[in-house]
XYZ file of C-alpha atoms in Angstrom:
239
model
C 7.398 15.701 4.159
C 8.034 18.215 1.474
C 7.606 17.343 -2.286
C 11.377 16.886 -2.864
C 11.549 14.487 0.047
C 8.836 12.288 -1.374
C 10.398 12.311 -4.715
C 13.637 11.150 -3.347
C 11.968 8.354 -1.115
C 10.005 7.218 -4.302
C 13.516 6.797 -6.323
C 15.406 5.422 -3.475
C 12.555 2.803 -2.792
C 12.244 2.149 -6.484
C 16.040 1.604 -7.197
C 16.124 -0.809 -4.127
C 13.229 -2.951 -5.219
C 14.364 -2.862 -8.930
C 18.097 -3.865 -7.904
C 16.716 -6.825 -6.187
C 14.661 -7.893 -9.421
C 18.056 -7.725 -11.288
C 19.534 -10.398 -9.448
C 16.560 -12.591 -10.039
C 14.958 -14.014 -13.370
C 11.584 -12.290 -12.735
C 10.140 -10.116 -15.488
C 8.594 -6.852 -14.408
C 5.133 -8.394 -15.062
C 6.027 -11.250 -12.637
C 7.553 -8.710 -10.106
C 4.737 -6.253 -10.008
C 1.928 -7.851 -8.146
C 4.171 -9.260 -5.340
C 5.789 -5.810 -4.876
C 2.463 -3.676 -5.152
C 1.059 -6.305 -2.513
C 3.975 -5.445 0.091
C 3.284 -1.572 -0.474
C -0.257 -2.197 0.312
C 0.403 -4.300 3.240
C 2.973 -1.707 4.593
C 0.213 0.989 4.198
C -2.305 -1.052 5.971
C 0.152 -1.571 8.693
C 0.766 1.953 9.044
C -2.888 2.938 9.252
C -3.398 0.155 11.692
C -0.715 1.600 14.092
C -1.960 5.120 13.762
C -5.227 4.042 14.652
C -4.149 2.037 17.293
C -2.646 4.861 18.983
C -5.998 6.900 18.798
C -7.967 3.761 20.047
C -5.613 3.277 23.094
C -5.757 7.006 23.795
C -9.578 6.827 24.316
C -9.607 3.869 26.346
C -10.405 4.179 30.223
C -7.715 3.426 32.487
C -7.115 0.108 33.843
C -7.303 -0.955 37.437
C -4.193 -2.103 39.065
C -3.007 -5.465 38.380
C -5.537 -5.774 35.170
C -4.162 -6.292 31.565
C -6.148 -5.009 28.620
C -7.233 -7.121 25.483
C -6.420 -5.947 22.065
C -8.953 -3.795 20.586
C -11.167 -5.475 18.163
C -11.721 -4.773 14.378
C -14.703 -2.538 14.771
C -12.863 -0.027 16.854
C -10.301 0.065 14.187
C -12.810 0.216 11.378
C -14.314 3.503 13.023
C -10.855 4.836 13.121
C -10.655 4.300 9.289
C -8.185 1.241 9.478
C -8.561 -2.317 8.937
C -7.730 -4.781 11.585
C -4.430 -6.838 11.105
C -4.006 -10.118 12.981
C -0.737 -10.427 14.756
C 0.808 -12.827 12.398
C -0.089 -10.899 9.351
C 1.719 -7.656 10.453
C 4.619 -6.294 8.821
C 6.896 -6.334 11.735
C 6.192 -10.116 12.425
C 7.185 -10.849 8.644
C 10.339 -8.579 8.740
C 11.422 -10.583 11.997
C 10.442 -13.883 10.951
C 13.371 -16.443 11.737
C 15.498 -17.607 8.844
C 14.224 -21.169 9.296
C 10.635 -20.041 8.467
C 9.686 -20.159 4.744
C 8.894 -16.329 4.380
C 6.695 -16.771 1.220
C 4.395 -18.913 2.972
C 4.072 -16.310 5.702
C 3.141 -13.631 3.549
C 0.519 -15.823 1.661
C -0.881 -16.647 4.988
C -0.900 -13.036 6.173
C -2.836 -11.938 2.962
C -5.449 -14.882 3.671
C -5.700 -13.849 7.365
C -6.243 -10.195 6.576
C -8.916 -11.189 3.876
C -10.754 -13.363 6.438
C -10.781 -10.579 8.927
C -12.050 -8.156 6.295
C -14.541 -9.858 3.709
C -14.665 -6.786 1.559
C -11.091 -7.670 0.463
C -11.798 -11.241 -0.365
C -9.885 -12.378 -3.473
C -8.244 -9.008 -3.927
C -4.592 -9.599 -2.298
C -1.738 -11.436 -3.885
C -1.077 -14.881 -2.412
C 1.251 -16.239 -4.824
C 4.713 -15.222 -3.266
C 5.950 -18.801 -3.800
C 6.318 -18.129 -7.407
C 9.305 -15.562 -6.877
C 11.547 -18.344 -7.607
C 12.795 -21.461 -6.216
C 12.308 -21.573 -2.399
C 15.673 -20.527 -1.507
C 16.405 -17.753 -3.869
C 12.701 -16.664 -3.766
C 12.713 -16.435 0.013
C 15.963 -14.638 -0.173
C 14.524 -12.017 -2.591
C 11.455 -11.529 -0.450
C 13.027 -11.094 2.770
C 15.107 -8.412 1.225
C 12.076 -6.717 -0.406
C 10.105 -6.671 2.934
C 13.272 -4.901 4.566
C 13.138 -2.330 1.589
C 9.524 -1.277 2.755
C 10.316 -1.712 6.597
C 12.750 1.391 6.732
C 12.081 3.882 9.367
C 11.597 6.542 6.636
C 8.556 4.310 5.537
C 6.918 3.332 8.837
C 5.296 6.837 9.592
C 4.203 7.714 6.085
C 0.483 8.652 5.658
C -1.975 7.888 2.959
C -1.200 10.622 0.559
C 2.476 9.768 0.308
C 1.576 6.140 -0.006
C -0.646 7.098 -2.822
C 2.197 8.987 -4.514
C 4.544 6.059 -4.031
C 2.253 3.312 -5.310
C 1.647 5.295 -8.476
C 5.309 5.832 -9.067
C 5.685 2.128 -8.896
C 2.842 1.526 -11.340
C 4.298 4.063 -13.811
C 7.980 2.510 -13.473
C 6.418 -0.992 -13.842
C 4.673 0.251 -17.032
C 7.719 1.550 -18.569
C 9.458 -1.839 -17.956
C 6.917 -3.618 -19.995
C 4.804 -4.882 -17.310
C 1.617 -3.703 -18.824
C 2.419 -4.880 -22.398
C 3.324 -8.554 -21.068
C -0.181 -8.699 -19.357
C -2.210 -8.308 -22.582
C -2.164 -4.556 -23.283
C -3.064 -2.969 -20.024
C -1.882 0.807 -20.262
C -0.834 2.925 -17.154
C -1.735 6.887 -17.973
C 1.035 8.759 -16.499
C -0.111 10.922 -13.484
C 0.937 14.152 -15.540
C -1.518 13.382 -18.222
C -4.339 12.336 -15.909
C -3.772 15.819 -14.064
C -4.128 17.543 -17.210
C -7.286 16.009 -18.264
C -9.001 16.791 -14.960
C -7.752 20.302 -15.090
C -9.483 20.559 -18.678
C -12.676 19.060 -17.515
C -12.669 20.827 -13.926
C -15.087 18.421 -12.387
C -16.578 20.362 -9.340
C -20.115 18.850 -8.921
C -22.159 15.628 -9.774
C -20.960 12.069 -10.436
C -17.305 11.427 -11.458
C -17.424 8.516 -13.745
C -14.467 6.397 -14.777
C -15.279 3.536 -17.396
C -11.554 2.677 -17.534
C -10.723 2.874 -13.801
C -7.560 1.139 -13.204
C -5.503 2.370 -10.321
C -8.071 5.089 -9.615
C -5.692 7.999 -10.861
C -8.698 10.072 -12.260
C -10.208 10.000 -8.917
C -7.129 10.736 -7.027
C -6.403 13.867 -9.336
C -9.963 15.170 -9.022
C -9.565 14.873 -5.267
C -6.436 17.084 -5.638
C -8.481 19.435 -8.009
C -11.206 19.908 -5.422
C -9.062 20.570 -2.405
C -7.064 23.214 -4.380
C -10.001 25.003 -5.869
C -12.785 24.939 -3.271
C -13.827 23.486 0.040
C -14.110 19.882 -0.642
C -16.468 19.509 2.065
C -19.012 21.507 0.352
C -18.998 19.213 -2.764
C -21.708 16.352 -2.673
C -20.190 14.269 -5.489
C -20.333 10.366 -6.044
C -17.545 8.430 -7.738
C -18.470 5.513 -9.877
C -15.813 3.083 -11.494
């Protein structure tokens, strides 16, 4: 996917998500965390699926008549992905019957992922019931899940997801989400990139005392990739 296609996808996803917000009574601040949570879940699902392909490819062949159990979380961790329980997977949520309460299902999905991955405990949003009264809130959430379940999103890799996540953060900031949360400020990626290019970090410890979304680290990674063999750099990052 080239830069023009990524930009087009960013705008398409934002316009779809923001149009849904316009039909609700949610402010940008109230909408931000649930939306970003779904983007993270979609990213985790993509990593999970890509890792599953690699895991299954390396498994020995089964004897005739035997069935294989699903690989465990350690195998997925070895492939750089977190294990996602079946009822926490994006496809399961996207295909949940209309009679089921989708907000409860998404909250439970986040809890299940945290339970399987203790390092994420307390990190994922679990307040999807606050997107409005049950009928309207669930309808909004179902449509929002469909936005990030398009074929164009299902095969995206980490770098593109990083761009989309950063784009959404910027747009939410422009819509006042940061101001309503007590003064948080999102620094535009272009400005962060300028700072990194001026500093030219190429060794030692990279420290960002005001780390939010990790933009300084992302732009530092891009700088290293563009200017030297990143594998030769022995640097630590510190937030």
